[in-house]
Amino acid sequence: MNSEFTIAVHSLVYLAYVPERMASSEALADNVGTHPARIRKVMSVLRKSGYVATREGAGGGYRLTAEPNEVSLGDIYRVMAQGSLMPSWCSGDPEMDCVVGSNMKQVMFGIFCTAEKRLETHFNAITIRDVLGQIHDCVDCE
Amino acid sequence: MNSEFTIAVHSLVYLAYVPERMASSEALADNVGTHPARIRKVMSVLRKSGYVATREGAGGGYRLTAEPNEVSLGDIYRVMAQGSLMPSWCSGDPEMDCVVGSNMKQVMFGIFCTAEKRLETHFNAITIRDVLGQIHDCVDCE
DNA sequence: TTGTACTGTAATAATATCAGTTACAGTTCA
DNA sequence: TGAACTGTAACTGATATTATTACAGTACAA
């Protein structure tokens, strides 16, 4: 999996943490630990998916529009990283003569698809609010 | 995830399909669609884990030693690809001042760990025999 | 006992993916 | 009108992945 999913989750949690004001791509990049341009790319997807509002121009930036307890990591996974479980390279060749070699690609595809559904089910149960809660729990433990 | 998991599963299924004879790395590479040296590398791990026997020299190769219905994809995942769900790059920095930025790495780590456990649970329920069965089902459907 | 056919393993090369960066047009506010 | 932003694409460098080569070691068979 590439890290856009992580960046998206981190950004949304941060926006949920400062709901009253807009955060610029630079502020988010600082917090996430990456480059502002990368943040803008990720946020662009989240805007198109309806999770954040953006404003260009001076004083602009990003603001969470969805309710933190109504956005799950599953939602984010689907828009940022769906299909990333299956390796890009897959074995077998449908054209070949052997039963195993010719059907393996299809069978493994099915296995990876159901595996990914499992993963999504797991992520569906975790909301942005939950993640923010876990972060606050970290502090309480210190 | 890199594709060694897929290569391992494919190879074991193939060996389960031809249990009476040894398969050379070249025969397996042909069936899987990769280079013999890569097969040997993967099989070396499977040998050390006790799933296959190998024999060097003329007429040598690989043979399945485990029972196809006793080896699960979860077993294979653990030896070939454990930890591959979490992206190599992760956000946040424990040293920083912000609660979100400083704890996110740890929280996401936990989320990815439990997600991977879910994945393993799913893979645990699928055996090499099941995969071979699915391949035979493919043929019946044609 | 020697040649042939294998595995084991490491090193290297080629390729693909990922992350960082730069650049600039477009937008908004003051 | 200038400053502070986003949106997006292009490019660069780093890292991960796969392919390939090479060769030492092992086992069988003539």
Short mmCIF file of C-alpha atoms (C1' of nucleotides) in Angstrom, two decimals:
data_model
loop_
_atom_site.label_atom_id
_atom_site.label_comp_id
_atom_site.label_asym_id
_atom_site.label_seq_id
_atom_site.Cartn_x
_atom_site.Cartn_y
_atom_site.Cartn_z
CA MET A 1 0.00 0.00 0.00
CA ASN A 2 1.30 3.47 -0.71
CA SER A 3 0.97 6.05 1.99
CA GLU A 4 -1.75 8.29 0.59
CA PHE A 5 -4.24 6.45 2.78
CA THR A 6 -2.18 7.28 5.85
CA ILE A 7 -1.77 10.88 4.75
CA ALA A 8 -5.52 11.19 4.19
CA VAL A 9 -6.39 9.75 7.59
CA HIS A 10 -3.81 11.89 9.35
CA SER A 11 -5.05 15.02 7.60
CA LEU A 12 -8.69 14.36 8.39
CA VAL A 13 -7.87 13.66 12.02
CA TYR A 14 -5.93 16.89 12.19
CA LEU A 15 -8.83 18.81 10.65
CA ALA A 16 -11.18 17.21 13.17
CA TYR A 17 -8.79 18.36 15.89
CA VAL A 18 -8.96 22.02 14.78
CA PRO A 19 -12.54 22.24 13.47
CA GLU A 20 -12.90 25.98 13.94
CA ARG A 21 -10.34 27.11 11.37
CA MET A 22 -9.03 26.28 7.93
CA ALA A 23 -5.68 24.57 7.74
CA SER A 24 -3.35 25.32 4.85
CA SER A 25 -1.52 22.62 2.92
CA GLU A 26 1.65 23.87 4.55
CA ALA A 27 0.27 23.45 8.07
CA LEU A 28 -0.94 19.96 7.22
CA ALA A 29 2.33 19.05 5.52
CA ASP A 30 4.17 20.14 8.65
CA ASN A 31 2.01 17.97 10.85
CA VAL A 32 2.05 14.94 8.56
CA GLY A 33 5.71 15.27 7.68
CA THR A 34 5.60 15.59 3.92
CA HIS A 35 5.52 18.17 1.15
CA PRO A 36 2.58 20.61 0.75
CA ALA A 37 2.10 19.59 -2.89
CA ARG A 38 1.53 16.02 -1.80
CA ILE A 39 -1.06 17.15 0.74
CA ARG A 40 -2.85 19.15 -1.93
CA LYS A 41 -2.99 16.10 -4.19
CA VAL A 42 -4.51 13.96 -1.44
CA MET A 43 -6.91 16.67 -0.30
CA SER A 44 -8.07 17.14 -3.84
CA VAL A 45 -9.38 13.57 -3.82
CA LEU A 46 -11.02 14.07 -0.43
CA ARG A 47 -12.72 17.21 -1.69
CA LYS A 48 -14.10 15.40 -4.73
CA SER A 49 -15.36 12.69 -2.38
CA GLY A 50 -17.09 15.28 -0.23
CA TYR A 51 -15.17 14.96 3.01
CA VAL A 52 -13.54 18.37 3.05
CA ALA A 53 -14.20 21.85 1.73
CA THR A 54 -11.35 23.79 0.23
CA ARG A 55 -10.89 27.46 -0.39
CA GLU A 56 -8.31 28.92 -2.69
CA GLY A 57 -6.75 32.32 -2.24
CA ALA A 58 -5.48 34.17 0.77
CA GLY A 59 -6.70 32.75 4.06
CA GLY A 60 -7.84 29.62 2.24
CA GLY A 61 -7.07 26.01 3.01
CA TYR A 62 -8.97 22.94 4.10
CA ARG A 63 -11.86 22.31 6.46
CA LEU A 64 -13.61 19.11 7.43
CA THR A 65 -17.22 19.05 6.21
CA ALA A 66 -18.17 15.52 7.22
CA GLU A 67 -18.90 14.50 10.80
CA PRO A 68 -15.82 12.83 12.31
CA ASN A 69 -17.95 9.97 13.60
CA GLU A 70 -19.55 9.40 10.22
CA VAL A 71 -16.36 9.04 8.19
CA SER A 72 -14.71 5.65 8.55
CA LEU A 73 -11.24 4.54 7.52
CA GLY A 74 -13.08 2.22 5.14
CA ASP A 75 -14.48 5.24 3.30
CA ILE A 76 -11.01 6.69 3.04
CA TYR A 77 -9.50 3.39 1.98
CA ARG A 78 -11.97 3.07 -0.84
CA VAL A 79 -11.15 6.43 -2.36
CA MET A 80 -7.40 6.43 -1.70
CA ALA A 81 -6.12 2.89 -1.86
CA GLN A 82 -8.66 0.43 -3.16
CA GLY A 83 -7.01 -2.44 -5.00
CA SER A 84 -3.68 -1.91 -3.32
CA LEU A 85 -3.71 -5.23 -1.48
CA MET A 86 -3.19 -7.28 -4.59
CA PRO A 87 0.40 -7.20 -5.83
CA SER A 88 0.85 -5.60 -9.23
CA TRP A 89 2.60 -8.69 -10.49
CA CYS A 90 0.53 -11.85 -10.54
CA SER A 91 1.46 -15.38 -11.45
CA GLY A 92 0.10 -17.68 -14.13
CA ASP A 93 -0.98 -17.22 -17.71
CA PRO A 94 -4.53 -18.00 -18.90
CA GLU A 95 -3.13 -19.07 -22.28
CA MET A 96 -1.02 -21.89 -21.00
CA ASP A 97 -1.81 -25.56 -21.17
CA CYS A 98 -1.61 -26.56 -17.51
CA VAL A 99 -4.78 -26.40 -15.42
CA VAL A 100 -2.91 -24.86 -12.53
CA GLY A 101 -0.94 -22.29 -14.49
CA SER A 102 -3.88 -21.21 -16.61
CA ASN A 103 -6.35 -20.68 -13.78
CA MET A 104 -4.17 -19.49 -10.93
CA LYS A 105 -4.35 -15.83 -11.87
CA GLN A 106 -8.14 -15.83 -11.68
CA VAL A 107 -8.25 -17.81 -8.43
CA MET A 108 -5.70 -15.59 -6.70
CA PHE A 109 -7.58 -12.54 -7.93
CA GLY A 110 -10.69 -13.82 -6.17
CA ILE A 111 -8.75 -14.55 -3.00
CA PHE A 112 -7.24 -11.07 -2.92
CA CYS A 113 -10.63 -9.47 -3.60
CA THR A 114 -12.33 -11.18 -0.68
CA ALA A 115 -9.28 -10.46 1.48
CA GLU A 116 -9.59 -6.81 0.61
CA LYS A 117 -13.30 -6.85 1.49
CA ARG A 118 -12.31 -8.19 4.90
CA LEU A 119 -9.85 -5.40 5.30
CA GLU A 120 -12.49 -2.84 4.37
CA THR A 121 -14.91 -4.33 6.87
CA HIS A 122 -12.27 -3.83 9.54
CA PHE A 123 -11.62 -0.26 8.46
CA ASN A 124 -15.36 0.45 8.28
CA ALA A 125 -15.54 -0.01 12.02
CA ILE A 126 -12.98 2.74 12.76
CA THR A 127 -14.03 6.37 12.38
CA ILE A 128 -11.99 9.53 12.29
CA ARG A 129 -13.39 10.31 15.73
CA ASP A 130 -12.13 6.94 16.99
CA VAL A 131 -8.63 7.70 15.73
CA LEU A 132 -8.68 11.11 17.38
CA GLY A 133 -9.88 9.39 20.55
CA GLN A 134 -6.97 6.95 20.42
CA ILE A 135 -4.61 9.87 20.08
CA HIS A 136 -6.03 11.51 23.17
CA ASP A 137 -5.71 8.15 24.97
CA CYS A 138 -1.99 8.18 24.16
CA VAL A 139 -1.63 11.41 26.07
CA ASP A 140 -3.57 10.10 29.08
CA CYS A 141 -1.21 7.12 29.33
CA GLU A 142 1.93 9.22 29.70
CA MET B 1 2.62 -6.58 -0.94
CA ASN B 2 5.31 -8.04 -3.14
CA SER B 3 4.52 -11.16 -5.08
CA GLU B 4 6.56 -13.77 -3.20
CA PHE B 5 3.41 -14.74 -1.34
CA THR B 6 1.65 -15.37 -4.65
CA ILE B 7 4.63 -17.28 -6.01
CA ALA B 8 4.75 -19.44 -2.89
CA VAL B 9 1.05 -20.25 -3.01
CA HIS B 10 1.17 -21.00 -6.72
CA SER B 11 4.20 -23.25 -6.30
CA LEU B 12 2.67 -25.20 -3.42
CA VAL B 13 -0.57 -25.67 -5.32
CA TYR B 14 1.38 -26.92 -8.30
CA LEU B 15 3.31 -29.35 -6.12
CA ALA B 16 0.03 -30.55 -4.61
CA TYR B 17 -1.20 -31.09 -8.16
CA VAL B 18 1.72 -33.34 -9.09
CA PRO B 19 2.45 -35.05 -5.75
CA GLU B 20 4.10 -38.13 -7.23
CA ARG B 21 7.18 -36.44 -8.68
CA MET B 22 9.68 -33.73 -7.95
CA ALA B 23 9.34 -30.48 -9.84
CA SER B 24 12.44 -28.55 -10.81
CA SER B 25 12.75 -24.82 -10.32
CA GLU B 26 12.55 -24.50 -14.09
CA ALA B 27 9.25 -26.38 -14.31
CA LEU B 28 7.82 -24.26 -11.50
CA ALA B 29 9.15 -21.06 -13.04
CA ASP B 30 7.46 -21.99 -16.30
CA ASN B 31 4.17 -22.57 -14.57
CA VAL B 32 4.33 -19.49 -12.38
CA GLY B 33 5.75 -17.26 -15.07
CA THR B 34 8.96 -16.03 -13.51
CA HIS B 35 12.66 -16.81 -13.36
CA PRO B 36 13.94 -20.11 -11.88
CA ALA B 37 16.28 -18.25 -9.53
CA ARG B 38 13.31 -16.48 -8.02
CA ILE B 39 11.51 -19.77 -7.49
CA ARG B 40 14.58 -21.18 -5.77
CA LYS B 41 14.69 -18.22 -3.42
CA VAL B 42 11.05 -18.62 -2.47
CA MET B 43 11.29 -22.39 -2.15
CA SER B 44 14.30 -22.00 0.08
CA VAL B 45 12.08 -20.20 2.60
CA LEU B 46 9.38 -22.83 2.28
CA ARG B 47 11.93 -25.57 2.87
CA LYS B 48 13.23 -23.90 6.01
CA SER B 49 9.61 -23.60 7.17
CA GLY B 50 9.07 -27.30 6.60
CA TYR B 51 6.51 -27.25 3.81
CA VAL B 52 8.62 -28.75 1.05
CA ALA B 53 11.55 -31.12 0.68
CA THR B 54 14.26 -30.29 -1.80
CA ARG B 55 16.86 -32.44 -3.45
CA GLU B 56 19.91 -31.09 -5.18
CA GLY B 57 21.63 -32.76 -8.08
CA ALA B 58 20.35 -34.57 -11.15
CA GLY B 59 16.67 -35.51 -10.93
CA GLY B 60 16.30 -33.23 -7.95
CA GLY B 61 13.81 -30.48 -7.34
CA TYR B 62 10.95 -29.82 -4.96
CA ARG B 63 8.27 -31.94 -3.37
CA LEU B 64 5.45 -31.05 -1.03
CA THR B 65 5.92 -32.61 2.40
CA ALA B 66 2.99 -31.04 4.23
CA GLU B 67 -0.60 -32.13 3.73
CA PRO B 68 -2.34 -29.75 1.32
CA ASN B 69 -5.30 -29.46 3.67
CA GLU B 70 -3.08 -28.63 6.62
CA VAL B 71 -1.21 -25.71 5.08
CA SER B 72 -3.16 -22.47 5.00
CA LEU B 73 -2.47 -19.30 3.10
CA GLY B 74 -2.10 -17.73 6.54
CA ASP B 75 0.90 -19.97 7.19
CA ILE B 76 2.41 -18.91 3.89
CA TYR B 77 1.62 -15.26 4.49
CA ARG B 78 3.41 -15.32 7.82
CA VAL B 79 6.65 -16.66 6.39
CA MET B 80 6.61 -14.77 3.09
CA ALA B 81 4.93 -11.42 3.58
CA GLN B 82 4.25 -10.57 7.20
CA GLY B 83 4.30 -6.84 7.80
CA SER B 84 3.70 -5.98 4.18
CA LEU B 85 0.33 -4.35 4.77
CA MET B 86 1.77 -1.31 6.50
CA PRO B 87 3.30 1.19 4.08
CA SER B 88 7.03 1.70 4.48
CA TRP B 89 6.50 5.43 4.84
CA CYS B 90 4.43 6.55 7.83
CA SER B 91 3.28 9.97 8.87
CA GLY B 92 3.93 11.98 12.01
CA ASP B 93 6.94 12.52 14.22
CA PRO B 94 6.96 11.56 17.93
CA GLU B 95 9.25 14.52 18.63
CA MET B 96 6.88 17.22 17.52
CA ASP B 97 4.79 19.45 19.68
CA CYS B 98 1.29 18.77 18.38
CA VAL B 99 -0.72 15.98 20.01
CA VAL B 100 -1.92 14.74 16.65
CA GLY B 101 1.41 14.84 14.85
CA SER B 102 3.35 13.28 17.70
CA ASN B 103 1.04 10.33 18.31
CA MET B 104 -0.28 9.52 14.87
CA LYS B 105 2.57 7.18 13.95
CA GLN B 106 1.90 4.98 16.94
CA VAL B 107 -1.88 4.99 16.46
CA MET B 108 -1.65 4.12 12.76
CA PHE B 109 0.85 1.40 13.59
CA GLY B 110 -1.72 -0.20 15.89
CA ILE B 111 -4.44 0.11 13.27
CA PHE B 112 -2.30 -1.55 10.62
CA CYS B 113 -1.30 -4.33 13.01
CA THR B 114 -4.86 -5.28 13.85
CA ALA B 115 -5.79 -4.96 10.18
CA GLU B 116 -3.05 -7.40 9.31
CA LYS B 117 -4.28 -9.83 11.96
CA ARG B 118 -7.69 -9.70 10.29
CA LEU B 119 -6.09 -10.47 6.99
CA GLU B 120 -4.24 -13.43 8.47
CA THR B 121 -7.44 -14.75 9.99
CA HIS B 122 -8.98 -14.67 6.55
CA PHE B 123 -6.00 -16.44 5.00
CA ASN B 124 -5.96 -19.01 7.79
CA ALA B 125 -9.30 -20.29 6.55
CA ILE B 126 -8.00 -21.08 3.05
CA THR B 127 -5.80 -24.13 2.55
CA ILE B 128 -3.67 -25.19 -0.39
CA ARG B 129 -6.22 -27.93 -1.03
CA ASP B 130 -8.97 -25.30 -1.18
CA VAL B 131 -7.05 -23.34 -3.78
CA LEU B 132 -6.47 -26.47 -5.86
CA GLY B 133 -10.18 -27.19 -5.51
CA GLN B 134 -11.05 -23.71 -6.79
CA ILE B 135 -8.82 -24.31 -9.77
CA HIS B 136 -10.61 -27.52 -10.59
CA ASP B 137 -13.92 -25.68 -10.22
CA CYS B 138 -12.74 -23.24 -12.89
CA VAL B 139 -12.42 -26.11 -15.32
CA ASP B 140 -15.87 -27.50 -14.48
CA CYS B 141 -17.45 -24.13 -15.25
CA GLU B 142 -16.14 -23.97 -18.80
"C1'" DT C 1 35.17 -40.94 -11.72
"C1'" DT C 2 33.37 -37.88 -14.56
"C1'" DG C 3 29.73 -35.42 -16.86
"C1'" DT C 4 25.16 -33.76 -16.39
"C1'" DA C 5 21.38 -31.89 -13.99
"C1'" DC C 6 20.03 -30.03 -10.36
"C1'" DT C 7 19.73 -26.53 -5.82
"C1'" DG C 8 21.60 -22.48 -2.85
"C1'" DT C 9 22.85 -18.07 -2.76
"C1'" DA C 10 24.74 -13.72 -3.76
"C1'" DA C 11 25.54 -10.01 -6.82
"C1'" DT C 12 24.12 -7.13 -10.44
"C1'" DA C 13 21.06 -4.96 -13.80
"C1'" DA C 14 16.63 -3.38 -15.39
"C1'" DT C 15 12.31 -1.63 -14.30
"C1'" DA C 16 8.52 0.12 -11.71
"C1'" DT C 17 6.73 2.59 -7.92
"C1'" DC C 18 6.89 6.11 -4.60
"C1'" DA C 19 7.99 10.41 -2.44
"C1'" DG C 20 9.99 15.04 -2.85
"C1'" DT C 21 10.26 19.12 -5.34
"C1'" DT C 22 9.55 22.76 -8.64
"C1'" DA C 23 6.69 25.48 -11.39
"C1'" DC C 24 3.00 28.05 -12.62
"C1'" DA C 25 -1.85 29.08 -13.70
"C1'" DG C 26 -6.02 30.14 -11.29
"C1'" DT C 27 -8.56 32.01 -7.16
"C1'" DT C 28 -9.63 34.89 -3.29
"C1'" DC C 29 -9.03 38.37 -0.01
"C1'" DA C 30 -7.53 42.89 1.70
"C1'" DT D 1 -3.07 45.07 -7.44
"C1'" DG D 2 -0.27 42.24 -4.53
"C1'" DA D 3 -0.04 38.54 -1.26
"C1'" DA D 4 -1.52 34.06 0.13
"C1'" DC D 5 -3.55 30.43 -1.03
"C1'" DT D 6 -5.19 25.83 -4.03
"C1'" DG D 7 -4.97 22.73 -8.37
"C1'" DT D 8 -2.32 20.24 -11.17
"C1'" DA D 9 1.30 18.54 -13.95
"C1'" DA D 10 6.04 17.67 -14.78
"C1'" DC D 11 10.37 16.34 -13.27
"C1'" DT D 12 13.93 14.29 -10.07
"C1'" DG D 13 15.76 11.24 -6.88
"C1'" DA D 14 15.15 7.36 -3.85
"C1'" DT D 15 13.55 2.93 -2.94
"C1'" DA D 16 11.42 -1.47 -3.95
"C1'" DT D 17 10.68 -5.05 -7.06
"C1'" DT D 18 11.70 -8.32 -10.57
"C1'" DA D 19 14.90 -10.43 -13.92
"C1'" DT D 20 19.20 -12.20 -14.87
"C1'" DT D 21 23.81 -13.89 -14.34
"C1'" DA D 22 27.18 -16.47 -12.07
"C1'" DC D 23 29.10 -20.00 -9.70
"C1'" DA D 24 29.88 -23.15 -5.80
"C1'" DG D 25 27.96 -27.31 -3.96
"C1'" DT D 26 25.38 -31.77 -4.43
"C1'" DA D 27 23.55 -36.06 -6.35
"C1'" DC D 28 22.74 -39.29 -9.77
"C1'" DA D 29 24.09 -42.28 -13.62
"C1'" DA D 30 26.83 -44.01 -17.20
#
